[in-house]
XYZ file of C-alpha atoms in Angstrom:
411
model
C -56.269 -66.442 25.462
C -55.245 -67.027 29.057
C -54.258 -63.315 29.326
C -57.598 -62.170 28.077
C -59.453 -64.425 30.464
C -57.340 -63.267 33.384
C -57.946 -59.637 32.460
C -61.716 -60.126 32.431
C -61.651 -61.780 35.861
C -59.558 -58.878 37.246
C -61.997 -56.326 35.903
C -64.926 -58.151 37.486
C -63.194 -58.258 40.897
C -62.302 -54.531 40.676
C -65.877 -53.652 39.779
C -67.207 -55.588 42.767
C -64.801 -53.819 45.116
C -65.810 -50.394 43.852
C -69.496 -51.131 44.352
C -68.863 -52.342 47.876
C -67.090 -49.074 48.803
C -70.129 -46.938 47.964
C -72.523 -48.730 50.403
C -73.021 -48.209 54.164
C -72.403 -51.191 56.397
C -75.324 -52.263 58.549
C -73.201 -51.960 61.666
C -71.860 -48.536 60.816
C -71.636 -46.177 63.809
C -71.650 -42.998 61.752
C -74.276 -40.478 63.032
C -77.405 -39.953 61.004
C -77.821 -36.578 59.391
C -81.266 -34.921 60.025
C -82.733 -31.778 58.572
C -83.711 -29.050 61.164
C -87.503 -28.525 61.632
C -88.810 -25.195 60.384
C -91.688 -23.521 62.388
C -94.084 -21.651 60.119
C -95.687 -18.717 62.032
C -99.496 -18.763 62.246
C -101.230 -15.953 60.361
C -103.753 -13.871 62.499
C -106.541 -11.655 61.185
C -106.073 -7.928 62.023
C -108.465 -6.539 64.671
C -111.210 -4.548 63.002
C -112.057 -1.527 65.190
C -115.505 -0.132 64.399
C -115.845 3.579 65.202
C -119.098 4.936 66.617
C -119.166 7.222 63.592
C -119.603 4.110 61.430
C -122.666 2.814 63.276
C -125.846 2.986 61.229
C -128.535 5.029 63.018
C -132.256 4.285 63.015
C -134.198 7.381 61.854
C -136.120 8.732 64.826
C -139.100 10.224 62.962
C -141.464 12.277 65.108
C -140.788 13.145 68.725
C -142.915 13.512 71.852
C -142.329 15.301 75.137
C -141.934 13.298 78.319
C -142.164 14.687 81.834
C -140.454 12.894 84.706
C -140.378 13.540 88.421
C -140.544 12.350 91.991
C -143.543 12.021 94.301
C -144.236 15.241 96.182
C -142.104 17.455 93.916
C -143.709 20.363 92.090
C -140.742 20.761 89.715
C -140.304 18.192 86.955
C -137.823 17.197 84.253
C -138.997 17.487 80.649
C -137.337 16.494 77.367
C -138.272 15.173 73.923
C -137.596 11.680 72.597
C -138.757 9.551 69.622
C -142.451 8.751 69.486
C -141.594 5.099 68.735
C -140.071 4.643 72.173
C -142.186 3.182 74.958
C -141.358 2.828 78.645
C -141.905 -0.339 80.654
C -141.543 -0.075 84.423
C -139.108 -2.415 86.172
C -138.884 -1.576 89.868
C -138.129 2.121 90.220
C -136.708 2.351 86.699
C -137.924 1.862 83.133
C -136.782 -0.177 80.186
C -136.894 1.722 76.896
C -138.340 -0.315 74.047
C -138.866 0.111 70.318
C -141.007 -2.484 68.563
C -141.049 -4.451 71.843
C -137.235 -4.770 71.819
C -135.293 -3.350 74.774
C -132.969 -0.600 73.569
C -132.160 1.311 76.757
C -132.751 2.253 80.385
C -134.216 5.252 82.210
C -134.167 5.808 85.942
C -133.105 7.855 88.927
C -130.328 5.394 89.678
C -127.163 4.729 87.699
C -127.355 2.268 84.811
C -127.156 -1.338 86.100
C -124.010 -2.086 84.057
C -122.342 1.318 84.283
C -118.916 -0.035 85.325
C -118.652 -2.187 82.209
C -118.686 0.700 79.749
C -115.884 3.098 78.769
C -116.531 6.728 77.856
C -115.159 7.615 74.417
C -116.848 11.014 73.857
C -118.299 13.603 76.229
C -120.171 16.913 76.109
C -122.072 19.141 78.551
C -125.044 21.482 78.293
C -126.831 23.634 80.883
C -130.062 25.541 80.287
C -133.589 25.963 81.595
C -132.634 24.843 85.095
C -131.067 21.505 84.062
C -127.443 20.357 83.615
C -126.917 17.609 81.039
C -123.846 15.387 80.608
C -123.879 13.569 77.260
C -121.545 10.592 76.854
C -120.892 8.039 74.148
C -119.821 4.794 75.827
C -118.205 1.647 74.444
C -118.163 -1.982 75.529
C -116.206 -4.807 73.890
C -113.752 -4.528 70.996
C -113.258 -5.505 67.396
C -116.311 -6.812 65.632
C -117.986 -7.348 69.019
C -117.826 -3.683 70.015
C -121.040 -1.944 71.032
C -121.828 1.731 71.658
C -124.520 3.628 73.502
C -125.503 7.180 74.410
C -125.783 8.088 78.067
C -127.467 11.246 79.391
C -127.150 12.337 83.007
C -129.717 15.021 83.862
C -129.353 17.027 87.087
C -131.721 19.669 88.451
C -132.703 20.998 91.875
C -136.038 20.996 93.656
C -135.820 23.327 96.633
C -132.590 22.166 98.347
C -132.613 18.637 96.944
C -130.612 17.520 93.904
C -132.546 15.383 91.441
C -130.583 13.119 89.068
C -131.992 11.111 86.161
C -130.000 8.824 83.842
C -130.969 7.702 80.345
C -128.878 5.183 78.407
C -129.838 3.964 74.940
C -128.183 2.082 72.077
C -126.260 4.443 69.813
C -127.899 2.828 66.786
C -131.248 4.233 68.032
C -130.049 7.825 68.222
C -129.853 9.773 64.986
C -128.872 13.453 64.849
C -132.399 14.727 65.545
C -132.795 12.397 68.512
C -129.385 13.372 69.898
C -130.280 17.057 69.761
C -133.633 16.426 71.411
C -132.181 14.405 74.283
C -129.392 16.942 74.760
C -130.923 20.386 74.262
C -134.726 20.081 74.577
C -134.419 19.519 78.308
C -135.973 21.888 80.851
C -137.380 21.991 84.376
C -141.136 22.639 84.368
C -143.626 23.205 87.172
C -146.187 20.564 87.993
C -148.344 23.485 89.051
C -147.112 26.844 90.207
C -150.523 28.311 90.960
C -150.078 30.204 94.212
C -153.836 30.641 94.659
C -154.887 26.976 94.735
C -157.128 26.590 97.790
C -156.450 30.085 99.175
C -160.190 30.605 99.825
C -161.002 27.101 101.014
C -160.946 28.082 104.699
C -163.685 30.678 104.293
C -165.743 29.467 101.309
C -167.225 26.154 100.259
C -170.028 24.289 98.505
C -172.896 26.429 99.793
C -171.233 29.841 99.508
C -172.908 32.851 97.930
C -170.562 34.724 95.584
C -170.871 38.319 94.321
C -168.707 39.571 91.428
C -168.643 43.346 90.835
C -167.083 45.056 87.832
C -167.504 47.005 84.627
C -168.407 45.850 81.124
C -165.577 43.274 81.179
C -167.710 41.202 83.547
C -170.479 41.179 80.946
C -168.417 40.555 77.796
C -166.435 37.754 79.455
C -169.656 36.066 80.586
C -167.763 35.041 83.727
C -170.911 34.753 85.846
C -172.567 32.180 83.575
C -169.285 30.310 82.994
C -168.683 30.011 86.739
C -172.265 28.857 87.357
C -171.940 26.085 84.778
C -168.500 25.097 86.099
C -169.873 24.804 89.630
C -172.990 22.901 88.561
C -171.352 20.260 86.368
C -168.728 19.608 89.048
C -171.373 19.006 91.698
C -170.971 22.294 93.583
C -173.948 24.253 94.902
C -172.519 27.766 95.258
C -174.687 30.632 94.030
C -173.167 33.329 91.818
C -174.304 36.918 91.262
C -172.294 38.838 88.660
C -173.018 42.557 88.174
C -171.631 44.325 85.105
C -171.934 48.118 84.792
C -170.289 50.105 82.034
C -167.246 52.138 83.188
C -167.838 51.026 86.779
C -165.148 51.520 89.421
C -164.997 50.580 93.080
C -166.596 53.960 93.728
C -169.604 52.980 91.579
C -170.545 50.196 93.964
C -169.887 51.879 97.304
C -172.344 54.565 96.167
C -175.032 51.932 95.609
C -176.652 52.099 99.047
C -178.978 49.145 98.475
C -176.096 46.922 97.432
C -173.923 48.065 100.338
C -176.747 47.296 102.746
C -177.041 43.767 101.382
C -173.302 43.320 101.843
C -173.424 44.642 105.420
C -176.311 42.331 106.225
C -174.319 39.266 105.137
C -176.247 38.441 101.979
C -172.998 37.227 100.383
C -170.149 35.082 101.661
C -167.636 36.664 99.297
C -167.313 39.788 97.153
C -164.927 39.773 94.171
C -164.208 43.401 93.279
C -162.881 44.840 90.017
C -162.451 48.509 89.081
C -158.995 49.891 89.972
C -158.603 52.656 87.399
C -157.423 55.532 89.606
C -155.576 56.079 92.877
C -158.807 57.097 94.617
C -160.119 53.556 94.215
C -157.724 52.380 96.908
C -159.503 54.617 99.432
C -162.887 53.469 98.107
C -161.747 49.886 98.629
C -161.350 50.704 102.324
C -165.039 51.669 102.529
C -166.080 48.446 100.849
C -163.827 46.503 103.197
C -165.524 48.027 106.233
C -168.914 46.892 104.934
C -167.603 43.376 104.347
C -165.907 43.213 107.750
C -169.189 44.070 109.457
C -170.807 40.894 108.114
C -167.639 38.738 108.033
C -167.851 38.698 104.252
C -164.671 37.764 102.430
C -163.412 40.556 100.129
C -161.210 39.485 97.200
C -159.354 41.744 94.767
C -160.169 40.603 91.233
C -158.698 43.060 88.706
C -160.008 42.821 85.140
C -157.758 42.892 82.088
C -157.908 46.629 81.389
C -157.202 47.806 84.941
C -154.211 49.865 86.074
C -151.507 47.552 87.402
C -150.004 50.272 89.598
C -153.279 50.948 91.393
C -153.871 47.227 91.854
C -150.420 46.881 93.438
C -151.109 49.865 95.702
C -154.373 48.283 96.830
C -152.576 45.029 97.616
C -149.891 46.865 99.590
C -152.442 48.980 101.459
C -154.590 46.000 102.442
C -152.178 43.033 102.661
C -154.772 40.888 104.442
C -156.926 40.827 101.285
C -156.443 37.976 98.863
C -155.893 38.959 95.234
C -156.865 36.652 92.391
C -155.015 38.531 89.665
C -157.285 37.845 86.709
C -155.557 40.579 84.687
C -152.108 38.986 85.128
C -153.409 35.507 84.355
C -154.812 36.643 81.011
C -151.596 38.515 80.192
C -149.387 35.557 81.062
C -151.396 33.322 78.764
C -150.968 35.793 75.933
C -147.251 36.144 76.637
C -146.933 32.361 76.474
C -148.416 32.085 73.028
C -152.198 32.254 73.349
C -153.678 34.390 70.585
C -154.530 37.810 72.020
C -157.739 37.888 70.008
C -158.861 34.660 71.605
C -158.727 36.492 74.936
C -159.757 39.990 73.818
C -162.498 41.399 71.605
C -161.018 43.541 68.842
C -162.707 46.774 69.894
C -161.559 50.095 71.373
C -161.326 48.693 74.921
C -160.188 45.148 74.037
C -162.968 43.707 76.159
C -162.446 40.230 77.560
C -163.922 37.267 75.690
C -165.750 34.264 77.135
C -162.422 32.396 77.041
C -160.960 35.028 79.373
C -164.104 34.577 81.484
C -163.345 30.857 81.636
C -159.853 31.658 82.952
C -161.304 33.910 85.662
C -163.915 31.334 86.641
C -161.248 28.635 86.779
C -159.196 30.826 89.139
C -162.184 31.314 91.457
C -163.101 27.616 91.426
C -159.631 26.328 92.290
C -159.145 29.037 94.933
C -162.333 27.952 96.740
C -162.084 24.178 96.418
C -158.316 23.591 96.334
C -158.676 21.428 93.251
C -159.315 21.790 89.544
C -162.708 21.439 87.846
C -162.721 18.207 85.859
C -166.139 18.014 84.165
C -166.044 19.260 80.545
C -167.739 22.570 79.778
C -170.521 22.473 77.206
C -173.041 25.292 77.119
C -171.261 28.585 77.920
C -168.053 27.510 76.184
C -166.836 24.309 74.530
C -164.219 22.379 76.468
C -162.723 21.321 73.157
C -162.198 24.954 72.226
C -160.711 25.724 75.646
C -158.206 22.880 75.379
C -157.348 23.654 71.781
C -156.446 27.258 72.614
C -155.187 26.985 76.207
C -153.530 23.570 76.009
C -153.264 21.873 79.401
C -154.444 24.910 81.386
C -157.795 23.328 82.299
C -156.168 20.248 83.820
C -153.203 22.032 85.399
C -154.461 25.429 86.486
C -151.203 27.013 85.424
C -149.697 28.500 82.297
C -146.876 25.966 81.872
C -147.770 23.266 84.341
C -148.072 19.553 83.614
C -151.195 17.412 84.174
C -150.814 14.565 86.679
C -151.718 12.037 83.978
C -148.698 13.048 81.879
C -146.053 12.614 84.598
C -143.777 9.544 84.703
C -142.631 9.021 88.283
C -139.151 7.683 88.966
C -139.688 6.513 92.545
C-alpha cells in the first residue's frame, strides 16, 4: 500500500513539473514575435477619356445669313449660322446665345480664354475672298473634358487684313452647322455702286431732267416711276421722258425744236439712249455741243437692247461724259438670278418692263442725290413686288450689296 501511495505522489509531482515547463515566466527576456504589416494598394478608377466624336450634337435646324464688318469698310464678311443663335454685344465683341444660354463668342479679337484650350483637330478652307481655319479645341480631361469649335476668318479690305474669330461649344455644332460655318463664308460688298452721287455736283432738288430714247423708255415707264420716286422722297425735280419708236441719237439731233430748247438751257440734264450704230457716236458729239452751249449735263444712258460696242466707243470718245449703264445693270440682275421675264417683255424686241424702269430710275436718283430712295413705291409699281423680285436692291443700290440695317459691326 505504501508503494502505491508513493507512486501516486510521484506521478503528481511529475505532472506539475511538466505543466510548469510549458509556460512563459513573467520575467522572461525572450523577444516577442510580431507579424509583419501588409500594405494593401488602393484601387483607382481608370480615367475615362471622352472623344469629341462621342459628344451629342444639338440639331441646328434652319440657318440664317449674317454679315459682319468694320466701320468705314465697304467689304464685309458673310456666313450662315443657326437661326436659333442670337448675338449679345459685350464691348467690341458678342456673346452667342441659344435659349438665353451663352454658348460661344464672336469678335475681331482672339477668344478671351484662347490660351487655355488645346487644338485636337484642324482644317483649312479658302474661297470667295476669305481664308478659314477650323479647329476643334479641348479643355480639361476625363469626365470633365469639354470641346468647342473655333473658326478664324481672314479677308482683306484694300491693304488692311481683317480677322474675325468665332468659338462655340462643339455640342451646338452638328454637321450642317459645321459645313455652314466652314464653307458658306464669302466677302460681300456693302455697296459697290460706282455711280452713287456722281451727278450730285451738277444736279439737285430743283433740277429739270430730260430722258430721250426709243420705245424702251415707254414700255419701262421710267419717266413716271422716276417722278413718283422723287415725289415720295421729298424731291422737287421735274422729269420729261420722250419715247419714240426706233429712235436713235440721230432722231433727236434732227428735232430742231428740241435742240433749240436744249441750247437755251430748258433742261439741267439730258439722259440719252439710242446707240445702235457707229454713226451714233458722231451724232452724240452734235448733241454734246448743244448741251455745252447751255451748260447742260449730258449723261449716257443706254437701254437694254443697245449695242454694247457702240456704247463703249461713245464712252471712250467722250470720257468726260458720265455713263449710267442702265443696260448693264439690267443684265447683271438677270445674271444674278432675277427672272429675265420680270425685266423683259416676251416680245420680238424684249422690251423693258416697269421693273427695269424702276432700276433705271433708282440709278438716276442715287446718282443725283448720293443716297438711296427710302420711301416705298405704290402707284407706278409695288414696293413689295420690287423687293420680292430684286431682294435688297432697293435698300442697297447694288446687285449683291448688303443693307446697313443687316450689318453687325465688330468695332
